[in-house]
Coordinates of C-alpha atoms in Angstrom, one line a residue:
M1 CA 81.0 104.7 122.7
E2 CA 79.8 105.1 126.1
A3 CA 80.2 108.9 126.6
E4 CA 79.4 108.9 130.3
Q5 CA 82.0 106.2 131.1
L6 CA 84.5 108.6 129.3
K7 CA 84.0 111.8 131.0
T8 CA 86.8 113.3 133.8
P9 CA 85.5 113.6 137.0
V10 CA 85.2 117.4 138.0
C11 CA 87.1 118.1 141.4
G12 CA 87.1 121.7 142.1
G13 CA 86.9 122.9 138.3
D14 CA 89.3 121.8 135.3
D15 CA 91.0 125.2 135.6
N16 CA 92.6 124.2 138.4
V17 CA 94.4 121.2 137.0
N18 CA 97.8 121.2 135.2
N19 CA 98.0 120.1 132.2
S20 CA 100.2 117.2 133.6
E21 CA 97.5 116.1 135.8
K22 CA 94.8 116.6 133.2
E23 CA 97.0 114.1 131.1
K24 CA 97.4 112.0 133.8
T25 CA 93.5 111.2 134.6
K26 CA 92.6 111.0 131.1
T27 CA 95.2 108.7 130.3
A28 CA 93.9 106.4 133.3
L29 CA 90.5 106.8 131.9
M30 CA 91.3 105.8 128.6
R31 CA 93.4 103.0 130.1
A32 CA 90.3 101.5 131.7
F33 CA 87.9 101.8 128.3
V34 CA 90.0 100.5 125.8
E35 CA 91.0 97.6 127.6
R36 CA 87.6 96.5 128.2
R37 CA 87.4 96.5 124.3
D38 CA 90.8 94.6 123.8
P39 CA 92.7 92.9 126.2
D40 CA 96.0 93.8 124.2
A41 CA 95.9 97.5 125.3
K42 CA 96.8 95.9 128.8
E43 CA 100.6 95.4 127.0
V44 CA 100.8 99.1 126.2
D45 CA 102.3 101.6 128.0
N46 CA 100.9 105.1 129.5
L47 CA 103.4 107.0 127.4
T48 CA 101.7 105.4 124.3
L49 CA 98.1 106.3 125.0
R50 CA 99.2 109.6 125.7
R51 CA 100.5 110.3 122.6
F52 CA 97.2 109.2 121.1
L53 CA 95.8 111.5 123.7
R54 CA 97.3 114.5 122.6
A55 CA 96.9 113.5 118.9
R56 CA 93.4 113.9 119.3
D57 CA 93.8 117.2 121.6
L58 CA 92.7 115.1 125.0
D59 CA 89.5 113.8 123.9
I60 CA 89.4 110.7 125.5
E61 CA 86.4 109.2 123.1
K62 CA 88.5 110.4 120.1
A63 CA 91.8 109.0 120.9
S64 CA 90.2 105.9 122.5
A65 CA 88.6 105.4 119.0
M66 CA 92.0 106.1 117.2
F67 CA 94.2 103.7 119.8
L68 CA 91.6 100.6 119.2
K69 CA 92.2 101.2 115.5
Y70 CA 95.9 100.9 116.0
L71 CA 95.4 98.0 118.0
K72 CA 93.5 96.2 115.3
W73 CA 95.8 97.2 112.7
K74 CA 98.8 96.0 114.5
K75 CA 97.5 92.5 114.8
T76 CA 97.4 92.3 110.7
A77 CA 100.0 94.7 109.4
V78 CA 102.6 93.9 112.4
P79 CA 101.8 90.2 113.3
N80 CA 105.2 89.0 114.7
G81 CA 105.7 92.6 116.4
F82 CA 108.5 93.8 114.1
V83 CA 109.2 93.9 110.5
S84 CA 111.8 91.5 109.2
E85 CA 114.4 92.8 106.9
T86 CA 113.6 89.8 104.4
D87 CA 110.3 91.3 104.0
I88 CA 111.6 94.3 102.6
Q89 CA 114.9 93.2 100.5
N90 CA 113.4 95.7 97.7
E91 CA 113.0 98.7 99.5
L92 CA 116.2 98.1 101.6
A93 CA 118.0 97.5 98.3
Q94 CA 117.4 101.1 97.2
T95 CA 119.3 102.8 99.9
K96 CA 116.9 105.4 100.5
V97 CA 116.7 105.9 104.2
F98 CA 119.5 106.7 106.5
M99 CA 119.5 107.1 110.2
Q100 CA 122.5 108.7 112.4
G101 CA 122.8 111.3 115.1
R102 CA 120.5 113.6 117.2
D103 CA 119.2 117.0 117.5
K104 CA 120.0 119.2 120.4
A105 CA 116.8 117.6 122.1
G106 CA 118.2 114.0 121.7
R107 CA 115.9 113.4 118.8
P108 CA 117.3 111.1 116.2
I109 CA 117.7 112.0 112.6
G110 CA 116.4 110.5 109.8
V111 CA 117.7 111.3 106.1
V112 CA 115.2 110.2 103.3
F113 CA 116.3 110.7 99.7
G114 CA 113.1 110.8 97.5
A115 CA 115.2 110.2 94.1
K116 CA 115.9 107.1 95.1
H117 CA 112.2 106.0 95.7
F118 CA 110.7 105.1 92.4
Y119 CA 106.9 104.0 91.4
S120 CA 107.7 101.9 89.0
T121 CA 109.3 99.6 90.9
R122 CA 107.2 100.2 94.1
E123 CA 104.9 97.1 95.8
M124 CA 102.7 98.7 97.9
D125 CA 102.8 96.2 100.6
E126 CA 106.1 96.0 100.8
F127 CA 106.5 99.7 101.1
K128 CA 103.9 100.0 103.9
R129 CA 106.1 97.5 105.7
F130 CA 109.1 99.3 104.9
V131 CA 107.5 102.7 106.5
V132 CA 106.5 100.5 109.7
Y133 CA 110.2 99.6 109.8
V134 CA 111.6 102.8 109.5
L135 CA 109.4 104.4 112.1
D136 CA 110.1 101.7 114.1
K137 CA 114.1 102.0 114.0
L138 CA 113.5 105.5 115.0
C139 CA 111.3 105.1 117.9
A140 CA 113.9 102.4 119.2
S141 CA 116.8 104.7 119.1
M142 CA 115.1 107.5 121.3
P143 CA 116.6 107.9 124.5
G144 CA 114.7 107.7 127.9
G145 CA 112.4 110.5 127.7
Q146 CA 112.5 111.6 124.4
E147 CA 109.6 110.4 122.5
K148 CA 110.0 112.1 118.8
F149 CA 112.5 112.3 115.9
V150 CA 113.6 114.2 113.5
G151 CA 113.5 114.0 109.5
I152 CA 115.5 115.4 106.9
V153 CA 113.7 114.7 103.1
D154 CA 115.8 115.5 100.7
L155 CA 114.6 116.0 97.3
Q156 CA 117.9 116.6 95.1
G157 CA 117.1 115.2 91.7
W158 CA 113.5 114.3 92.4
G159 CA 111.6 114.0 89.2
Y160 CA 108.4 112.4 87.4
S161 CA 109.9 108.4 88.0
N162 CA 109.9 109.1 91.8
C163 CA 106.7 110.7 92.4
D164 CA 104.5 108.6 93.9
I165 CA 101.1 109.8 95.5
R166 CA 99.6 106.7 96.6
G167 CA 102.8 105.8 98.5
Y168 CA 103.3 109.3 99.8
I169 CA 100.0 109.4 101.0
A170 CA 100.0 105.7 102.3
A171 CA 103.3 106.5 104.3
L172 CA 101.4 109.5 106.0
D173 CA 98.6 107.4 106.8
I174 CA 100.9 105.2 108.9
M175 CA 102.4 107.8 110.5
Q176 CA 99.9 110.1 111.7
N177 CA 97.3 107.1 112.5
Y178 CA 99.6 104.6 113.8
Y179 CA 102.7 106.5 115.1
P180 CA 101.2 109.5 116.5
E181 CA 102.9 112.4 118.1
R182 CA 106.3 110.8 117.0
L183 CA 107.4 113.2 114.4
G184 CA 109.6 116.1 116.1
K185 CA 110.3 118.3 112.8
A186 CA 110.4 117.5 109.1
Y187 CA 112.9 119.3 107.2
M188 CA 112.2 119.5 103.0
V189 CA 115.3 120.3 101.5
H190 CA 116.8 120.9 98.0
V191 CA 113.0 120.9 96.8
P192 CA 112.7 121.1 93.2
Y193 CA 109.7 123.4 91.7
L194 CA 108.3 120.0 90.1
F195 CA 107.7 118.3 93.7
M196 CA 105.2 121.7 94.6
K197 CA 102.8 120.0 91.8
A198 CA 102.8 117.0 93.8
W199 CA 102.7 118.6 97.2
K200 CA 99.4 120.0 95.9
I201 CA 97.9 117.0 96.0
I202 CA 99.2 115.4 99.1
Y203 CA 98.7 118.5 101.5
P204 CA 95.2 117.5 102.2
F205 CA 96.0 114.5 103.6
I206 CA 98.5 116.0 106.5
D207 CA 96.9 116.8 109.5
N208 CA 97.1 120.0 111.0
N209 CA 99.5 119.0 113.9
T210 CA 102.1 117.3 111.3
R211 CA 102.0 120.5 108.6
K212 CA 103.3 122.7 111.7
K213 CA 106.1 120.2 112.0
I214 CA 107.1 120.6 108.1
V215 CA 109.8 123.2 107.3
F216 CA 110.9 123.9 103.7
V217 CA 114.4 124.9 103.6
E218 CA 115.9 127.1 100.9
N219 CA 119.3 125.8 99.6
K220 CA 121.4 128.9 100.7
N221 CA 120.2 128.7 104.5
L222 CA 120.4 124.9 104.7
K223 CA 123.3 124.8 106.9
A224 CA 122.2 127.4 109.3
T225 CA 118.6 126.3 109.3
L226 CA 119.6 122.9 110.7
M227 CA 122.0 124.6 113.0
K228 CA 119.6 126.1 115.2
D229 CA 118.1 122.5 116.1
I230 CA 121.3 120.5 115.3
E231 CA 125.1 120.5 116.2
E232 CA 127.4 120.5 113.6
S233 CA 128.9 117.3 114.7
Q234 CA 125.3 115.7 114.3
I235 CA 124.6 117.0 111.0
P236 CA 125.2 114.6 107.7
Q237 CA 128.3 115.5 106.1
T238 CA 126.5 115.8 102.8
Y239 CA 124.9 118.9 104.5
G240 CA 128.1 120.6 106.1
G241 CA 128.1 118.7 108.9
E242 CA 130.6 115.9 110.4
L243 CA 128.6 112.6 110.4
P244 CA 128.8 109.9 107.6
L245 CA 125.6 108.7 106.4
I246 CA 124.4 105.3 107.6
P247 CA 121.6 103.3 105.9
I248 CA 119.1 102.7 108.4
E249 CA 119.6 98.9 108.5
K250 CA 123.0 99.3 109.3
S251 CA 122.5 102.2 111.9
T252 CA 123.5 100.8 115.4
M253 CA 121.8 104.0 117.1

């Protein structure tokens, strides 16, 4: 990359510029750079560019490389701009992802049941499309001013037949590289001891920013932990709250 074109101009010293102004300036510089490399960048709003910047600690060069890779990926992974439910029928039939309610910050809540995912029936390309579908649905349900979602990953009944290391890594790759700064928090609940063996394999593929957002919850503290961030009226009934679980494809949030 042309490093000299990516430097932030110095006006009285960086120390005198607040974070918001830094981000605004760097977003403008990043936009100018990526639009020269890919005209499709003109269709992307500043909030999206800012998320890529934040994911790379405001390093314009690294964020630009990440964003341009995203544009290239999107053209092949989501050529129509969205994933049709007809292209993920096997995944939807497993009824393993639900979406309803919001936390106290207004972030939509997604619930994933790991024991309903089976490695033996998973077809990787369809699974990747399903991950994109889920992330797009969560993002589309965010109210104005909110850019993140919350996930509850329920591993009740999870066993060897559900263990899908390649699938988990593929899902992480999509979320971290193409939907940066979208995850607000992930609660890992009903985690069996067996899962921790898989976790040790997955963990190196999780970036530091994502690791900070993952919380393992003890069964005895489940409802109390959720209620720190979520009102009881917005917690799924299965965790002691008031909302019924709604399959993500039927959610109208």
